[in-house]
XYZ file of C-alpha atoms in Angstrom:
669
model
C -38.257 14.811 1.822
C -36.362 17.240 4.146
C -32.687 16.470 4.336
C -30.078 17.523 6.887
C -26.652 18.880 6.166
C -25.379 15.552 4.766
C -27.401 15.831 1.595
C -24.618 17.455 -0.433
C -21.910 14.982 0.710
C -20.039 12.907 -1.790
C -19.900 9.982 0.679
C -22.610 7.330 0.070
C -22.495 6.547 3.780
C -23.298 10.144 4.804
C -25.935 10.370 2.128
C -27.683 7.233 3.751
C -28.182 9.496 6.702
C -29.231 12.607 4.906
C -32.992 12.093 5.587
C -32.528 11.064 9.224
C -34.505 13.424 11.618
C -31.038 13.819 13.370
C -29.532 17.304 12.477
C -26.308 15.762 11.459
C -23.263 17.866 10.549
C -20.357 16.631 8.440
C -16.917 16.771 10.026
C -15.371 20.263 10.141
C -14.795 23.283 12.345
C -18.424 24.491 12.121
C -20.092 21.887 14.350
C -17.443 22.363 17.031
C -18.053 26.167 16.999
C -21.870 25.460 17.209
C -21.166 23.167 20.210
C -19.275 25.962 21.941
C -21.922 28.483 21.215
C -24.684 26.293 22.572
C -22.650 24.926 25.511
C -23.333 21.297 24.639
C -21.231 18.219 23.962
C -20.540 16.765 20.434
C -21.840 13.369 19.600
C -19.511 11.848 16.975
C -20.779 8.811 15.041
C -18.326 6.894 12.731
C -19.213 4.139 10.385
C -19.108 3.109 6.780
C -21.528 2.191 4.026
C -21.151 -1.671 4.073
C -21.230 -1.900 7.864
C -24.233 -4.042 8.982
C -24.406 -2.896 12.568
C -24.020 0.731 11.393
C -27.363 0.146 9.388
C -28.939 -1.510 12.344
C -28.231 1.399 14.694
C -29.221 3.982 12.054
C -32.655 2.163 11.663
C -33.168 1.633 15.360
C -32.103 5.020 16.641
C -31.184 7.560 14.068
C -34.518 7.091 12.218
C -36.470 7.364 15.444
C -37.966 10.787 15.897
C -37.942 10.617 19.638
C -34.279 9.598 19.862
C -33.421 12.188 17.264
C -35.155 14.869 19.293
C -32.976 14.028 22.292
C -29.815 14.162 20.062
C -30.767 17.389 18.536
C -31.775 19.136 21.820
C -28.710 17.951 23.911
C -25.869 17.531 21.425
C -24.326 18.660 18.197
C -24.158 15.452 16.154
C -21.404 14.814 13.599
C -21.403 11.808 11.095
C -18.135 10.616 9.672
C -17.427 7.974 6.979
C -14.299 6.253 8.378
C -13.240 5.361 4.869
C -13.210 8.980 3.849
C -11.496 10.238 6.958
C -9.343 7.405 8.386
C -7.354 10.061 10.384
C -10.479 11.045 12.432
C -11.419 7.343 12.774
C -7.924 6.352 14.000
C -7.674 9.157 16.627
C -10.956 8.564 18.179
C -10.847 4.700 17.901
C -7.770 4.912 20.114
C -10.028 6.743 22.684
C -12.832 4.161 22.344
C -10.287 1.347 22.933
C -8.702 3.103 25.820
C -12.079 3.753 27.538
C -13.872 0.417 26.745
C -11.156 -2.083 26.083
C -12.448 -2.854 22.578
C -13.355 -1.122 19.388
C -15.489 -1.376 16.319
C -18.161 0.120 14.172
C -20.509 1.899 14.549
C -18.306 3.947 16.768
C -20.083 6.473 19.098
C -17.870 9.044 20.932
C -18.890 11.984 23.048
C -16.595 14.941 22.753
C -16.119 18.246 24.500
C -16.684 21.226 22.209
C -12.956 21.375 21.470
C -12.899 17.727 20.358
C -11.594 15.864 23.386
C -13.330 12.468 23.957
C -14.820 11.652 27.345
C -17.286 8.740 26.834
C -17.455 6.179 24.194
C -18.871 2.916 22.895
C -19.830 1.196 19.665
C -23.331 -0.157 19.039
C -26.082 0.910 21.416
C -29.562 -0.570 21.181
C -32.389 2.034 21.326
C -33.634 0.715 24.748
C -31.781 -1.130 27.404
C -31.157 -4.709 26.423
C -29.748 -7.227 28.955
C -26.407 -5.620 30.145
C -26.416 -3.150 27.240
C -27.603 0.348 28.094
C -30.095 1.796 25.770
C -29.013 4.739 23.577
C -31.735 7.101 24.903
C -30.561 6.479 28.433
C -26.929 7.028 27.469
C -27.761 10.240 25.762
C -29.537 11.594 28.780
C -26.972 10.487 31.289
C -24.102 11.944 29.267
C -25.939 15.234 28.810
C -26.813 15.516 32.404
C -23.304 14.742 33.488
C -21.933 17.390 31.117
C -24.621 19.865 32.432
C -23.825 19.295 36.099
C -20.034 18.511 36.121
C -18.547 19.962 32.966
C -15.215 20.694 34.658
C -14.864 17.100 35.780
C -15.755 15.974 32.225
C -13.118 18.090 30.706
C -10.542 16.730 33.202
C -11.499 13.131 32.369
C -11.138 13.977 28.658
C -7.704 15.278 29.289
C -6.862 12.144 31.310
C -7.995 9.925 28.287
C -5.774 11.834 25.883
C -2.933 11.624 28.342
C -3.313 7.909 28.641
C -3.286 7.470 24.904
C -0.312 9.740 24.373
C 1.588 7.756 27.039
C 0.770 4.428 25.464
C 2.014 5.800 22.153
C 5.149 7.022 23.692
C 5.931 3.707 25.251
C 5.596 1.823 21.915
C 8.937 0.094 21.311
C 11.197 0.691 18.394
C 14.135 -1.360 17.326
C 17.793 -0.514 16.989
C 18.774 -2.801 14.030
C 17.156 -4.035 10.784
C 15.247 -7.297 11.243
C 17.210 -10.424 10.056
C 16.727 -14.092 9.234
C 16.295 -14.906 12.902
C 13.427 -12.470 13.393
C 11.415 -13.690 10.418
C 11.881 -17.363 11.360
C 10.760 -16.403 14.927
C 7.624 -14.819 13.320
C 6.916 -17.978 11.289
C 7.296 -20.107 14.453
C 4.816 -17.790 16.220
C 2.380 -18.010 13.330
C 2.759 -21.802 13.356
C 1.706 -21.934 16.938
C -1.404 -19.920 16.233
C -2.445 -21.733 13.071
C -5.644 -23.698 12.976
C -4.435 -26.911 11.375
C -7.983 -28.345 11.358
C -9.693 -25.521 9.586
C -6.976 -23.139 8.131
C -6.313 -19.587 9.243
C -5.179 -18.318 12.614
C -7.005 -18.081 15.954
C -10.763 -18.653 16.421
C -13.887 -17.231 15.296
C -14.546 -14.667 13.902
C -11.879 -15.188 11.222
C -10.576 -12.667 8.835
C -8.710 -13.429 5.702
C -5.041 -12.908 6.682
C -3.970 -11.456 3.259
C -0.789 -9.850 4.425
C 0.358 -12.792 6.415
C -0.260 -15.020 3.500
C 1.855 -12.726 1.345
C 4.731 -13.129 3.910
C 4.290 -16.889 3.935
C 4.460 -17.123 0.148
C 7.480 -14.859 0.022
C 9.161 -16.932 2.809
C 8.679 -20.139 0.719
C 9.740 -18.378 -2.446
C 12.992 -17.256 -0.915
C 13.912 -20.290 1.381
C 11.806 -23.253 0.218
C 10.579 -23.595 3.873
C 7.781 -26.256 3.619
C 5.968 -24.899 6.800
C 5.440 -21.466 5.152
C 3.830 -23.077 2.173
C 1.684 -25.396 4.314
C 0.190 -22.566 6.210
C -0.362 -20.358 3.257
C -1.929 -23.088 1.034
C -3.996 -24.600 3.857
C -5.495 -21.164 4.629
C -6.257 -20.285 1.002
C -7.802 -23.815 0.411
C -9.987 -23.495 3.469
C -11.236 -19.992 2.567
C -11.640 -20.633 -1.102
C -13.761 -23.715 -0.319
C -15.855 -21.962 2.211
C -18.867 -19.719 2.284
C -16.682 -16.654 2.717
C -15.619 -17.112 -1.010
C -18.310 -16.407 -3.582
C -18.338 -19.759 -5.418
C -20.431 -18.288 -8.257
C -19.147 -14.772 -8.702
C -15.649 -15.001 -7.198
C -14.282 -12.661 -4.511
C -14.168 -12.810 -0.798
C -16.523 -11.413 1.901
C -15.069 -9.414 4.831
C -14.848 -12.214 7.451
C -16.268 -15.440 8.644
C -18.448 -15.514 11.668
C -17.438 -19.117 12.371
C -14.005 -20.923 12.613
C -14.830 -23.099 9.530
C -15.207 -20.191 7.067
C -18.861 -21.252 6.419
C -20.898 -18.245 7.102
C -19.476 -14.881 6.191
C -20.331 -11.269 7.099
C -21.370 -10.838 3.479
C -19.965 -7.384 2.662
C -17.250 -7.417 0.090
C -14.472 -4.890 0.274
C -12.149 -3.818 -2.475
C -9.144 -3.871 -0.354
C -9.588 -7.515 0.715
C -10.045 -8.687 -2.777
C -7.212 -6.753 -4.260
C -4.756 -8.132 -1.669
C -6.164 -11.662 -1.761
C -6.158 -11.767 -5.639
C -2.473 -10.787 -5.662
C -1.362 -13.350 -2.941
C -3.497 -16.125 -4.774
C -1.505 -15.403 -7.932
C 1.760 -15.757 -6.032
C 0.674 -18.872 -4.259
C -0.367 -20.431 -7.583
C 3.150 -19.639 -8.901
C 5.100 -21.143 -6.080
C 2.829 -24.268 -5.532
C 2.280 -25.038 -9.258
C -1.298 -25.984 -8.343
C -4.595 -24.669 -9.854
C -6.069 -23.211 -6.687
C -4.080 -20.002 -6.787
C -4.606 -19.346 -10.404
C -8.341 -19.893 -10.231
C -8.855 -17.700 -7.189
C -6.690 -14.984 -8.691
C -8.535 -14.870 -11.891
C -12.031 -15.304 -10.453
C -11.434 -12.519 -7.993
C -10.063 -10.199 -10.625
C -13.075 -10.939 -12.795
C -15.309 -10.104 -9.730
C -13.622 -6.784 -9.399
C -14.109 -5.891 -13.079
C -17.662 -7.096 -13.023
C -19.116 -5.849 -9.766
C -16.844 -2.983 -8.569
C -15.523 -1.144 -11.745
C -17.080 2.345 -12.006
C -17.858 4.298 -15.120
C -14.901 6.495 -14.673
C -12.462 3.494 -14.491
C -11.962 3.345 -10.679
C -13.092 0.627 -8.297
C -15.871 1.086 -5.833
C -15.153 0.607 -2.156
C -17.530 -2.159 -1.207
C -20.714 -4.157 -1.764
C -23.183 -4.088 1.106
C -23.879 -7.098 3.342
C -27.589 -6.632 3.236
C -30.248 -6.837 0.462
C -33.767 -5.559 1.147
C -32.946 -5.375 4.869
C -31.719 -9.104 5.057
C -28.036 -9.935 5.501
C -26.741 -12.262 2.798
C -30.142 -12.576 0.985
C -28.464 -12.150 -2.433
C -25.909 -14.881 -1.942
C -27.664 -17.831 -0.083
C -29.742 -20.651 -1.510
C -32.130 -23.181 -0.152
C -32.054 -26.761 -1.461
C -35.467 -26.312 -2.870
C -34.261 -23.389 -4.915
C -31.224 -25.243 -6.362
C -33.392 -28.166 -7.251
C -35.856 -26.074 -9.001
C -33.287 -24.001 -10.863
C -31.010 -26.777 -12.106
C -33.286 -29.708 -12.802
C -31.259 -32.852 -13.413
C -28.101 -31.165 -12.240
C -29.765 -30.044 -8.903
C -28.818 -33.002 -6.673
C -25.206 -33.059 -8.052
C -24.916 -29.301 -7.319
C -26.385 -29.640 -3.842
C -23.747 -32.270 -2.988
C -20.944 -30.310 -4.482
C -21.931 -26.966 -2.869
C -22.836 -28.312 0.622
C -26.554 -27.290 0.316
C -28.782 -29.295 2.649
C -32.457 -29.187 3.677
C -31.365 -27.949 7.159
C -29.129 -25.243 5.685
C -26.063 -23.590 7.027
C -27.458 -20.123 7.483
C -30.910 -18.642 8.356
C -34.374 -20.072 7.539
C -32.974 -23.211 6.003
C -30.857 -21.389 3.423
C -27.175 -22.227 2.860
C -24.001 -20.442 1.934
C -22.339 -22.127 -1.052
C -19.246 -24.111 -0.305
C -17.005 -26.227 -2.491
C -14.596 -28.249 -0.317
C -13.508 -30.516 -3.181
C -12.913 -29.902 -6.792
C -15.876 -30.808 -9.003
C -15.613 -34.308 -10.554
C -17.009 -32.910 -13.817
C -15.600 -29.515 -14.544
C -17.643 -28.866 -17.613
C -20.830 -29.690 -15.696
C -19.826 -27.264 -12.976
C -19.222 -24.640 -15.496
C -22.722 -25.044 -16.818
C -24.229 -25.061 -13.361
C -22.288 -22.019 -12.278
C -23.419 -20.066 -15.349
C -27.029 -21.044 -14.656
C -26.910 -19.978 -11.042
C -25.120 -16.720 -11.788
C -27.878 -15.829 -14.350
C -30.498 -16.724 -11.776
C -28.843 -14.639 -9.041
C -28.623 -11.720 -11.350
C -32.389 -11.596 -11.281
C -32.366 -10.887 -7.586
C -32.093 -7.458 -6.158
C -28.241 -6.960 -5.736
C -26.672 -5.505 -2.555
C -25.976 -1.717 -2.479
C -22.605 -0.537 -3.725
C -20.512 2.090 -2.030
C -19.152 3.651 -5.294
C -16.650 6.081 -3.763
C -13.202 5.488 -5.129
C -10.571 5.432 -2.328
C -6.944 6.172 -3.485
C -5.011 3.514 -1.537
C -7.425 0.716 -2.292
C -7.444 1.566 -5.949
C -3.690 1.549 -5.816
C -3.765 -1.941 -4.436
C -6.314 -2.961 -7.140
C -4.018 -1.629 -9.934
C -1.041 -3.734 -8.549
C -3.141 -6.922 -8.417
C -4.936 -6.552 -11.861
C -1.756 -5.471 -13.668
C 0.390 -8.403 -12.227
C -2.397 -10.952 -12.836
C -2.923 -9.742 -16.291
C 0.777 -9.867 -17.090
C 1.173 -13.429 -15.694
C -1.954 -14.904 -17.172
C -1.919 -13.054 -20.522
C -5.091 -11.064 -19.668
C -4.646 -7.734 -21.477
C -8.203 -6.679 -20.377
C -6.946 -6.714 -16.707
C -3.854 -4.641 -17.511
C -5.972 -2.154 -19.489
C -8.383 -1.845 -16.475
C -5.364 -1.271 -14.217
C -4.015 1.403 -16.634
C -7.383 3.163 -16.818
C -7.714 3.277 -13.061
C -4.115 4.615 -12.799
C -5.074 7.453 -15.094
C -8.224 8.259 -13.000
C -6.012 8.583 -9.873
C -3.540 10.853 -11.707
C -6.194 13.014 -13.385
C -8.654 13.322 -10.515
C -6.903 12.516 -7.251
C -3.516 14.218 -7.861
C -3.691 18.029 -7.618
C -0.095 18.764 -8.605
C 1.168 19.040 -5.011
C -1.001 16.600 -2.949
C -3.215 13.620 -3.265
C -6.880 13.515 -2.501
C -8.294 10.533 -0.821
C -11.717 9.893 -2.425
C -13.631 10.690 -5.534
C -17.143 9.838 -6.744
C -18.449 9.990 -10.215
C -15.072 11.377 -11.399
C -15.062 14.336 -8.889
C -12.687 14.365 -6.065
C -13.742 15.201 -2.580
C -11.976 17.493 -0.171
C -10.404 14.971 2.100
C -6.602 14.908 1.901
C -4.758 11.729 1.227
C -3.034 10.080 4.212
C 0.099 8.210 4.111
C -1.333 4.940 3.049
C -2.867 6.712 0.045
C 0.399 8.028 -1.193
C 2.197 4.628 -0.650
C -0.700 2.556 -2.176
C -0.994 4.675 -5.272
C 2.752 4.877 -5.793
C 2.804 1.061 -5.535
C 0.073 0.731 -8.115
C 1.967 3.113 -10.592
C 5.291 1.309 -10.165
C 3.554 -1.937 -10.977
C 2.053 -0.398 -14.068
C 5.562 0.769 -15.090
C 6.927 -2.795 -14.705
C 3.990 -4.340 -16.743
C 3.544 -1.786 -19.457
C 7.039 -0.246 -19.799
C 5.479 3.135 -19.899
C 7.975 5.475 -18.098
C 5.392 8.037 -17.078
C 4.092 5.695 -14.422
C 7.608 5.506 -12.901
C 8.004 9.317 -12.981
C 4.593 9.876 -11.321
C 5.214 7.316 -8.715
C 8.519 8.884 -7.683
C 7.024 12.341 -7.601
C 4.189 11.026 -5.282
C 6.778 9.093 -3.148
C 8.989 12.193 -2.626
C 6.014 14.294 -1.579
C 5.126 11.589 1.021
C 8.712 11.440 2.320
C 8.847 15.144 2.804
C 5.225 15.747 4.133
C 4.662 12.851 6.493
C 8.106 12.585 8.031
C 8.299 11.998 11.841
C 11.381 11.369 13.886
C 14.029 8.666 13.860
C 13.096 7.575 10.348
C 9.454 7.083 11.044
C 6.372 8.680 9.456
C 2.993 9.991 10.609
C -0.297 9.039 8.934
C -1.210 12.592 8.233
C 0.788 15.279 6.474
C 2.408 18.099 8.347
C 0.084 20.661 6.838
C -3.111 18.472 7.204
C -5.945 19.404 9.572
C -4.981 19.485 13.196
C -6.741 16.879 15.285
C -6.461 16.199 19.056
C -3.605 13.783 18.213
C -1.449 13.230 15.038
C -2.022 9.514 14.235
C 0.813 7.175 13.646
C -0.152 3.508 13.153
C 2.448 0.612 13.377
C 0.382 -2.614 12.973
C -1.261 -3.967 9.863
C -4.910 -4.470 10.210
C -7.478 -4.964 7.280
C -4.765 -3.329 5.052
C -1.045 -2.612 5.494
C -0.583 0.351 7.713
C 0.870 3.429 5.985
C 4.334 2.949 7.327
C 4.698 -0.716 6.214
C 3.168 0.127 2.760
C 5.611 3.000 2.488
C 8.525 0.708 3.346
C 7.469 -1.715 0.518
C 7.115 0.891 -2.093
C 10.342 2.679 -1.171
C 12.097 -0.642 -1.534
C 10.617 -1.081 -5.010
C 11.637 2.481 -5.915
C 15.118 1.891 -4.699
C 15.470 -1.246 -6.753
C 14.236 0.470 -9.926
C 15.870 3.764 -9.547
C 19.147 2.845 -7.858
C 18.630 5.885 -5.486
C 20.158 4.975 -2.079
C 17.908 7.550 -0.285
C 14.872 5.326 -0.870
C 16.788 2.284 0.494
C 17.722 4.439 3.633
C 13.963 5.008 4.125
C 13.326 1.414 4.148
C 16.159 0.701 6.569
C 14.868 3.244 9.023
C 11.329 1.942 8.939
C 12.258 -1.773 9.311
C 14.617 -0.937 12.062
C 11.837 0.946 13.967
C 9.262 -1.823 13.283
C 11.475 -4.756 14.419
C 9.752 -5.218 17.788
C 6.359 -5.808 16.175
C 7.621 -8.742 13.943
C 7.838 -11.281 16.718
C 5.446 -9.781 19.308
C 2.468 -9.503 16.901
C 3.265 -11.411 13.792
C -0.377 -11.687 12.831
C -0.562 -7.842 12.741
C 2.783 -7.365 11.010
C 2.205 -9.387 7.815
C 3.284 -6.647 5.417
C 6.218 -5.665 7.591
C 7.278 -9.260 7.401
C 6.703 -9.452 3.655
C 8.878 -6.343 3.139
C 11.514 -7.824 5.373
C 11.761 -10.902 3.162
C 12.227 -8.694 0.246
C 14.942 -6.654 2.077
C 16.823 -9.864 2.959
C 16.489 -11.165 -0.605
C 17.918 -8.088 -2.080
C 15.434 -7.703 -3.638
C 16.102 -9.160 -7.080
C 16.116 -6.654 -9.894
C 15.499 -7.763 -13.418
C 16.139 -5.682 -16.436
C 15.086 -7.150 -19.723
C 16.358 -5.130 -22.716
C 16.341 -5.780 -26.452
C 14.146 -5.501 -29.483
C 10.480 -6.645 -29.158
C 9.852 -10.291 -30.271
C 9.676 -13.966 -29.152
C 13.178 -13.941 -27.553
C 12.295 -10.944 -25.379
C 8.819 -12.173 -24.709
C 10.333 -15.463 -23.347
C 12.628 -13.545 -20.966
C 9.779 -11.377 -19.813
C 7.553 -14.410 -19.098
C 10.279 -16.079 -17.145
C 10.984 -12.857 -15.170
C 7.353 -12.844 -14.033
C 7.035 -16.585 -13.386
C 8.646 -16.704 -9.915
C 7.551 -14.257 -7.271
C 10.852 -13.661 -5.594
C 10.185 -11.436 -2.556
C 10.013 -7.818 -3.770
C 11.206 -8.700 -7.259
C 11.083 -5.867 -9.794
C 10.933 -6.201 -13.577
C 11.741 -3.479 -16.061
C 11.544 -3.895 -19.809
C 12.831 -1.733 -22.577
C 13.831 -1.725 -26.274
C 17.071 0.032 -25.315
C 18.998 1.508 -22.323
C 17.130 4.462 -20.585
C 19.131 6.933 -18.610
C 15.853 8.020 -16.754
C 15.540 4.614 -14.989
C 18.599 3.437 -12.866
C 17.994 -0.241 -13.580
C 17.974 0.370 -17.325
C 21.099 2.483 -17.564
C 24.069 1.252 -19.666
C 22.113 -2.008 -20.669
C 23.609 -2.056 -24.129
C 22.979 -5.255 -26.069
C 22.604 -6.408 -29.633
C 19.831 -8.901 -28.757
C 17.290 -9.531 -26.075
C 18.956 -10.100 -22.728
C 18.145 -10.080 -19.064
C 20.257 -8.852 -16.142
C 19.509 -9.916 -12.564
C 21.012 -7.872 -9.797
C 20.732 -8.085 -5.941
C 22.698 -6.864 -2.999
C 24.579 -4.348 -5.255
C 25.882 -6.924 -7.587
C 24.667 -8.324 -10.931
C 24.676 -11.694 -12.558
C 26.072 -12.066 -16.011
C 23.340 -11.169 -18.609
C 21.562 -14.165 -20.114
C 19.362 -14.752 -23.102
C 18.271 -18.054 -21.749
C 14.861 -18.088 -19.912
C 15.800 -21.119 -17.759
C 18.916 -19.466 -16.542
C 16.938 -16.388 -15.669
C 14.567 -18.483 -13.675
C 17.442 -19.928 -11.766
C 18.859 -16.515 -11.124
C 15.459 -15.535 -9.633
C 15.896 -18.359 -7.020
C 13.017 -20.514 -8.219
C 12.524 -23.354 -5.733
C 12.533 -26.833 -7.235
C 9.229 -28.281 -6.244
C 9.189 -31.795 -4.722
């Protein structure tokens, strides 16, 4: 089979297009030089491996020889994996939004040979359909416009970039650090947008609001505000009981197409599950109920079972489609359940909401579990049978590239869940992943964003990669006590602070020496994951608490000050900012447990991890350690714990109950 230029790419998404009749180029200076030489525009197509509509457009258009011929004759075509190059994606998504009023993937952008966008859209059908223009017609119209009015097109492209720059320059920044009034206003705004009937925020489609949930749990942990717990627990219960949650294998799908969380878009992303597993852990701790513990452990088990790579990293995603059908791997008909389970079939159908009519396509159903099973042992037996039967199906494709930031988030989740629930296998998996990032992704002076099969790609890490990996390594230090993780994290953080610095205490998403694009991206809002700046604020606060270095705290102060306007104006898209602000207001609480290993120290460590005070850090050592600020001068003849916050420390204690009180544990009603 003849392949185009994508055949040597490390990206599974690009490799999916390697046998297209389109003469694709990977991103780089060469295709732009080729467009200049030929005097034709560039067609930029951006997507990702688990994107359903990306697959649809590929099958309908990019595999069509006639459409490919038009693309090859009239354009230089570039294919980009947005997960590999988030900087390219961000810059041109701004253009798509500016030109069309909305964005999404697949993203289709037409560029001048010097990279300036002048026309854009998302999915185009191959032929005109209703009000949607056909892709062939779009290609010909754009090509003819360029051929006849190239100067006008260049002027339009300059106008688009000017509008984007103007909007960016008008983005508000604060003048003081957010305070209690700001976070309460954000909670009030979220309460007004909360769906009290179905959980979550807004209407369909509904995305798991992982970062907002983390804020709500931290809000409750610090203040005992019952509204915060109500919103967090109601949302998690609704999601975990719906079809968006895999009732058999654990883990969440990307989003629900309906408001009731019944039918998901079936792709499973590493970042969603890393964030949701950790917030489920914290929710279980503050609520004292089984829901959070179960979801945290099941989701962690899903990550190890289905996403772990041979090298110890975690794959990016599982596809939504199997054998060309969305959701085929996950859905069941009533007939299938009855045949598979025998005498347990009717009971399982009732428990899992499987009916003859179905909730999905062709009479099939997503599995839901809106109430706890009345017979847990029977459910365990049924679940094991159905998992075994599902394993005989063709599984969805896996995008097995390892993305630095998402693996950093996975490390944090697995290490903390493993510590709290005494699962050393989860901690070991987190440690192995951390070693992969250090060995393969860190070059000695900069971070590489992706690897595959243990070999790093060329794409440089962006701000979120540095912050996410540093977060994971600092969590590993807290859980294992291995100081090399702390030293590696601070090294990474220091490179980020120098390489990504902007003005007035803010940071760009790309390094100063990174590839120059038509605009240097700088994101402020949290979307599917925390934006680079909010993630940096959180890890800098953790570093400040452990190290005692005031320069890290100054970074947090500058970032929170700049981000203050977003907290109230767009609370649903400022979840991580709000979570970090809760930690800032709380201190955060810094716990040093020092003394000889044994039951007494173990009891203090368990108490230190039992209550998720916002931003809480925990360090454990046999003796004082001058390398770590929080461990300096902790001289003791027995196991003791020190709790510090707001530049002052409580008296040391050897009593686990006293330690819990010092951590601010809320007395549950």
